[in-house]
């Protein structure tokens, strides 16, 4: 969070990336993906349901 906050205040734009998670994803897999991105992105997003679809209920 510190690096992201610093990047927001000092850079023209910020680069983020989202990790791909499956139901079988474990902490080692997350760490491996994050290590690959280290030094290339300012922040990493981890979502809980990438295949979810946003919708509104009728009023």
PDB file of N, CA and C in Angstrom:
ATOM      1  N   UNK A   1       0.826  -1.197   0.000  1.00  0.00           N
ATOM      2  CA  UNK A   1       0.000   0.000   0.000  1.00  0.00           C
ATOM      3  C   UNK A   1       0.862   1.249   0.000  1.00  0.00           C
ATOM      4  N   UNK A   2       1.998   1.202   0.693  1.00  0.00           N
ATOM      5  CA  UNK A   2       2.872   2.364   0.738  1.00  0.00           C
ATOM      6  C   UNK A   2       3.387   2.709  -0.662  1.00  0.00           C
ATOM      7  N   UNK A   3       3.819   1.692  -1.430  1.00  0.00           N
ATOM      8  CA  UNK A   3       4.319   1.942  -2.776  1.00  0.00           C
ATOM      9  C   UNK A   3       3.224   2.464  -3.694  1.00  0.00           C
ATOM     10  N   UNK A   4       2.022   1.943  -3.555  1.00  0.00           N
ATOM     11  CA  UNK A   4       0.901   2.392  -4.368  1.00  0.00           C
ATOM     12  C   UNK A   4       0.565   3.844  -4.064  1.00  0.00           C
ATOM     13  N   UNK A   5       0.501   4.174  -2.797  1.00  0.00           N
ATOM     14  CA  UNK A   5       0.205   5.548  -2.382  1.00  0.00           C
ATOM     15  C   UNK A   5       1.276   6.507  -2.901  1.00  0.00           C
ATOM     16  N   UNK A   6       2.534   6.104  -2.795  1.00  0.00           N
ATOM     17  CA  UNK A   6       3.639   6.938  -3.282  1.00  0.00           C
ATOM     18  C   UNK A   6       3.549   7.109  -4.798  1.00  0.00           C
ATOM     19  N   UNK A   7       3.243   6.027  -5.503  1.00  0.00           N
ATOM     20  CA  UNK A   7       3.121   6.094  -6.959  1.00  0.00           C
ATOM     21  C   UNK A   7       1.999   7.039  -7.372  1.00  0.00           C
ATOM     22  N   UNK A   8       0.884   7.014  -6.664  1.00  0.00           N
ATOM     23  CA  UNK A   8      -0.232   7.901  -6.987  1.00  0.00           C
ATOM     24  C   UNK A   8       0.151   9.365  -6.860  1.00  0.00           C
ATOM     25  N   UNK A   9       0.985   9.672  -5.896  1.00  0.00           N
ATOM     26  CA  UNK A   9       1.322  11.076  -5.663  1.00  0.00           C
ATOM     27  C   UNK A   9       2.529  11.556  -6.462  1.00  0.00           C
ATOM     28  N   UNK A  10       3.327  10.650  -7.025  1.00  0.00           N
ATOM     29  CA  UNK A  10       4.555  11.091  -7.695  1.00  0.00           C
ATOM     30  C   UNK A  10       4.644  10.738  -9.174  1.00  0.00           C
ATOM     31  N   UNK A  11       3.767   9.891  -9.691  1.00  0.00           N
ATOM     32  CA  UNK A  11       3.870   9.461 -11.084  1.00  0.00           C
ATOM     33  C   UNK A  11       2.711   9.995 -11.914  1.00  0.00           C
ATOM     34  N   UNK A  12       2.945  10.065 -13.246  1.00  0.00           N
ATOM     35  CA  UNK A  12       1.884  10.493 -14.152  1.00  0.00           C
ATOM     36  C   UNK A  12       0.744   9.486 -14.198  1.00  0.00           C
ATOM     37  N   UNK A  13       1.077   8.210 -14.184  1.00  0.00           N
ATOM     38  CA  UNK A  13       0.060   7.170 -14.138  1.00  0.00           C
ATOM     39  C   UNK A  13       0.597   5.979 -13.354  1.00  0.00           C
ATOM     40  N   UNK A  14      -0.319   5.144 -12.928  1.00  0.00           N
ATOM     41  CA  UNK A  14       0.018   4.001 -12.082  1.00  0.00           C
ATOM     42  C   UNK A  14      -0.353   2.720 -12.833  1.00  0.00           C
ATOM     43  N   UNK A  15       0.506   1.718 -12.744  1.00  0.00           N
ATOM     44  CA  UNK A  15       0.255   0.441 -13.408  1.00  0.00           C
ATOM     45  C   UNK A  15      -0.172  -0.581 -12.364  1.00  0.00           C
ATOM     46  N   UNK A  16      -1.320  -1.211 -12.616  1.00  0.00           N
ATOM     47  CA  UNK A  16      -1.805  -2.270 -11.732  1.00  0.00           C
ATOM     48  C   UNK A  16      -2.006  -3.545 -12.546  1.00  0.00           C
ATOM     49  N   UNK A  17      -2.105  -4.642 -11.859  1.00  0.00           N
ATOM     50  CA  UNK A  17      -2.348  -5.931 -12.502  1.00  0.00           C
ATOM     51  C   UNK A  17      -3.283  -6.738 -11.617  1.00  0.00           C
ATOM     52  N   UNK A  18      -4.058  -7.599 -12.252  1.00  0.00           N
ATOM     53  CA  UNK A  18      -4.973  -8.457 -11.503  1.00  0.00           C
ATOM     54  C   UNK A  18      -4.476  -9.891 -11.574  1.00  0.00           C
ATOM     55  N   UNK A  19      -4.440 -10.556 -10.443  1.00  0.00           N
ATOM     56  CA  UNK A  19      -4.027 -11.955 -10.419  1.00  0.00           C
ATOM     57  C   UNK A  19      -5.200 -12.839 -10.803  1.00  0.00           C
ATOM     58  N   UNK A  20      -4.912 -13.866 -11.588  1.00  0.00           N
ATOM     59  CA  UNK A  20      -5.937 -14.821 -12.003  1.00  0.00           C
ATOM     60  C   UNK A  20      -6.056 -15.912 -10.949  1.00  0.00           C
ATOM     61  N   UNK A  21      -7.224 -16.030 -10.368  1.00  0.00           N
ATOM     62  CA  UNK A  21      -7.458 -17.027  -9.327  1.00  0.00           C
ATOM     63  C   UNK A  21      -8.481 -18.045  -9.801  1.00  0.00           C
ATOM     64  N   UNK A  22      -8.276 -19.272  -9.413  1.00  0.00           N
ATOM     65  CA  UNK A  22      -9.237 -20.342  -9.660  1.00  0.00           C
ATOM     66  C   UNK A  22      -9.607 -20.928  -8.300  1.00  0.00           C
ATOM     67  N   UNK A  23     -10.625 -21.750  -8.239  1.00  0.00           N
ATOM     68  CA  UNK A  23     -10.953 -22.377  -6.954  1.00  0.00           C
ATOM     69  C   UNK A  23      -9.796 -23.189  -6.372  1.00  0.00           C
ATOM     70  N   UNK A  24      -8.902 -23.652  -7.229  1.00  0.00           N
ATOM     71  CA  UNK A  24      -7.775 -24.465  -6.768  1.00  0.00           C
ATOM     72  C   UNK A  24      -6.552 -23.635  -6.381  1.00  0.00           C
ATOM     73  N   UNK A  25      -6.604 -22.322  -6.560  1.00  0.00           N
ATOM     74  CA  UNK A  25      -5.455 -21.459  -6.279  1.00  0.00           C
ATOM     75  C   UNK A  25      -5.087 -21.526  -4.803  1.00  0.00           C
ATOM     76  N   UNK A  26      -3.801 -21.716  -4.532  1.00  0.00           N
ATOM     77  CA  UNK A  26      -3.328 -21.720  -3.151  1.00  0.00           C
ATOM     78  C   UNK A  26      -2.373 -20.548  -2.940  1.00  0.00           C
ATOM     79  N   UNK A  27      -1.920 -20.363  -1.720  1.00  0.00           N
ATOM     80  CA  UNK A  27      -1.069 -19.217  -1.400  1.00  0.00           C
ATOM     81  C   UNK A  27       0.253 -19.251  -2.161  1.00  0.00           C
ATOM     82  N   UNK A  28       0.791 -20.437  -2.433  1.00  0.00           N
ATOM     83  CA  UNK A  28       2.040 -20.526  -3.197  1.00  0.00           C
ATOM     84  C   UNK A  28       1.865 -20.008  -4.614  1.00  0.00           C
ATOM     85  N   UNK A  29       0.741 -20.316  -5.227  1.00  0.00           N
ATOM     86  CA  UNK A  29       0.449 -19.846  -6.577  1.00  0.00           C
ATOM     87  C   UNK A  29       0.306 -18.325  -6.610  1.00  0.00           C
ATOM     88  N   UNK A  30      -0.372 -17.774  -5.617  1.00  0.00           N
ATOM     89  CA  UNK A  30      -0.531 -16.321  -5.529  1.00  0.00           C
ATOM     90  C   UNK A  30       0.826 -15.658  -5.360  1.00  0.00           C
ATOM     91  N   UNK A  31       1.663 -16.200  -4.490  1.00  0.00           N
ATOM     92  CA  UNK A  31       2.993 -15.636  -4.259  1.00  0.00           C
ATOM     93  C   UNK A  31       3.841 -15.705  -5.526  1.00  0.00           C
ATOM     94  N   UNK A  32       3.757 -16.807  -6.269  1.00  0.00           N
ATOM     95  CA  UNK A  32       4.531 -16.962  -7.493  1.00  0.00           C
ATOM     96  C   UNK A  32       4.110 -15.919  -8.536  1.00  0.00           C
ATOM     97  N   UNK A  33       2.801 -15.717  -8.692  1.00  0.00           N
ATOM     98  CA  UNK A  33       2.317 -14.709  -9.635  1.00  0.00           C
ATOM     99  C   UNK A  33       2.762 -13.309  -9.209  1.00  0.00           C
ATOM    100  N   UNK A  34       2.684 -13.021  -7.926  1.00  0.00           N
ATOM    101  CA  UNK A  34       3.092 -11.709  -7.422  1.00  0.00           C
ATOM    102  C   UNK A  34       4.589 -11.488  -7.613  1.00  0.00           C
ATOM    103  N   UNK A  35       5.390 -12.518  -7.400  1.00  0.00           N
ATOM    104  CA  UNK A  35       6.838 -12.396  -7.581  1.00  0.00           C
ATOM    105  C   UNK A  35       7.195 -12.087  -9.030  1.00  0.00           C
ATOM    106  N   UNK A  36       6.470 -12.677  -9.976  1.00  0.00           N
ATOM    107  CA  UNK A  36       6.718 -12.405 -11.394  1.00  0.00           C
ATOM    108  C   UNK A  36       6.451 -10.935 -11.713  1.00  0.00           C
ATOM    109  N   UNK A  37       5.431 -10.362 -11.092  1.00  0.00           N
ATOM    110  CA  UNK A  37       5.044  -8.975 -11.370  1.00  0.00           C
ATOM    111  C   UNK A  37       5.862  -7.949 -10.591  1.00  0.00           C
ATOM    112  N   UNK A  38       6.579  -8.399  -9.582  1.00  0.00           N
ATOM    113  CA  UNK A  38       7.353  -7.490  -8.733  1.00  0.00           C
ATOM    114  C   UNK A  38       8.293  -6.633  -9.590  1.00  0.00           C
ATOM    115  N   UNK A  39       8.265  -5.342  -9.356  1.00  0.00           N
ATOM    116  CA  UNK A  39       9.114  -4.420 -10.090  1.00  0.00           C
ATOM    117  C   UNK A  39       8.495  -3.891 -11.376  1.00  0.00           C
ATOM    118  N   UNK A  40       7.398  -4.501 -11.826  1.00  0.00           N
ATOM    119  CA  UNK A  40       6.737  -4.070 -13.058  1.00  0.00           C
ATOM    120  C   UNK A  40       5.436  -3.324 -12.808  1.00  0.00           C
ATOM    121  N   UNK A  41       4.825  -3.542 -11.653  1.00  0.00           N
ATOM    122  CA  UNK A  41       3.541  -2.912 -11.354  1.00  0.00           C
ATOM    123  C   UNK A  41       3.620  -2.180 -10.017  1.00  0.00           C
ATOM    124  N   UNK A  42       2.715  -1.217  -9.855  1.00  0.00           N
ATOM    125  CA  UNK A  42       2.655  -0.459  -8.605  1.00  0.00           C
ATOM    126  C   UNK A  42       1.702  -1.085  -7.600  1.00  0.00           C
ATOM    127  N   UNK A  43       0.753  -1.881  -8.083  1.00  0.00           N
ATOM    128  CA  UNK A  43      -0.205  -2.537  -7.192  1.00  0.00           C
ATOM    129  C   UNK A  43      -0.748  -3.785  -7.865  1.00  0.00           C
ATOM    130  N   UNK A  44      -1.189  -4.727  -7.047  1.00  0.00           N
ATOM    131  CA  UNK A  44      -1.779  -5.969  -7.536  1.00  0.00           C
ATOM    132  C   UNK A  44      -3.187  -6.080  -6.976  1.00  0.00           C
ATOM    133  N   UNK A  45      -4.139  -6.377  -7.851  1.00  0.00           N
ATOM    134  CA  UNK A  45      -5.530  -6.550  -7.458  1.00  0.00           C
ATOM    135  C   UNK A  45      -5.830  -8.039  -7.351  1.00  0.00           C
ATOM    136  N   UNK A  46      -6.497  -8.417  -6.302  1.00  0.00           N
ATOM    137  CA  UNK A  46      -6.921  -9.805  -6.141  1.00  0.00           C
ATOM    138  C   UNK A  46      -8.429  -9.782  -5.942  1.00  0.00           C
ATOM    139  N   UNK A  47      -9.154 -10.319  -6.910  1.00  0.00           N
ATOM    140  CA  UNK A  47     -10.613 -10.318  -6.833  1.00  0.00           C
ATOM    141  C   UNK A  47     -11.113 -11.665  -6.338  1.00  0.00           C
ATOM    142  N   UNK A  48     -12.321 -11.675  -5.842  1.00  0.00           N
ATOM    143  CA  UNK A  48     -12.863 -12.924  -5.315  1.00  0.00           C
ATOM    144  C   UNK A  48     -13.733 -13.668  -6.327  1.00  0.00           C
ATOM    145  N   UNK A  49     -14.149 -13.000  -7.407  1.00  0.00           N
ATOM    146  CA  UNK A  49     -14.971 -13.680  -8.414  1.00  0.00           C
ATOM    147  C   UNK A  49     -14.803 -12.980  -9.754  1.00  0.00           C
ATOM    148  N   UNK A  50     -13.806 -13.382 -10.527  1.00  0.00           N
ATOM    149  CA  UNK A  50     -13.534 -12.728 -11.802  1.00  0.00           C
ATOM    150  C   UNK A  50     -14.589 -13.003 -12.856  1.00  0.00           C
ATOM    151  N   UNK A  51     -15.316 -14.090 -12.734  1.00  0.00           N
ATOM    152  CA  UNK A  51     -16.323 -14.408 -13.741  1.00  0.00           C
ATOM    153  C   UNK A  51     -17.705 -13.890 -13.355  1.00  0.00           C
ATOM    154  N   UNK A  52     -17.782 -13.153 -12.264  1.00  0.00           N
ATOM    155  CA  UNK A  52     -19.062 -12.597 -11.843  1.00  0.00           C
ATOM    156  C   UNK A  52     -19.542 -11.530 -12.810  1.00  0.00           C
ATOM    157  N   UNK A  53     -20.836 -11.387 -12.923  1.00  0.00           N
ATOM    158  CA  UNK A  53     -21.415 -10.388 -13.811  1.00  0.00           C
ATOM    159  C   UNK A  53     -22.207  -9.391 -12.974  1.00  0.00           C
ATOM    160  N   UNK A  54     -21.924  -8.137 -13.201  1.00  0.00           N
ATOM    161  CA  UNK A  54     -22.615  -7.078 -12.467  1.00  0.00           C
ATOM    162  C   UNK A  54     -23.987  -6.873 -13.092  1.00  0.00           C
ATOM    163  N   UNK A  55     -24.999  -6.770 -12.269  1.00  0.00           N
ATOM    164  CA  UNK A  55     -26.336  -6.480 -12.762  1.00  0.00           C
ATOM    165  C   UNK A  55     -27.128  -5.779 -11.666  1.00  0.00           C
ATOM    166  N   UNK A  56     -28.146  -5.062 -12.106  1.00  0.00           N
ATOM    167  CA  UNK A  56     -29.022  -4.377 -11.156  1.00  0.00           C
ATOM    168  C   UNK A  56     -30.375  -5.067 -11.151  1.00  0.00           C
ATOM    169  N   UNK A  57     -30.978  -5.113 -10.000  1.00  0.00           N
ATOM    170  CA  UNK A  57     -32.331  -5.665  -9.937  1.00  0.00           C
ATOM    171  C   UNK A  57     -33.317  -4.624 -10.460  1.00  0.00           C
ATOM    172  N   UNK A  58     -34.450  -5.069 -10.931  1.00  0.00           N
ATOM    173  CA  UNK A  58     -35.463  -4.138 -11.425  1.00  0.00           C
ATOM    174  C   UNK A  58     -36.069  -3.379 -10.256  1.00  0.00           C
ATOM    175  N   UNK A  59     -36.484  -2.182 -10.530  1.00  0.00           N
ATOM    176  CA  UNK A  59     -37.074  -1.342  -9.476  1.00  0.00           C
ATOM    177  C   UNK A  59     -38.566  -1.476  -9.433  1.00  0.00           C
TER     178      UNK A  59
END
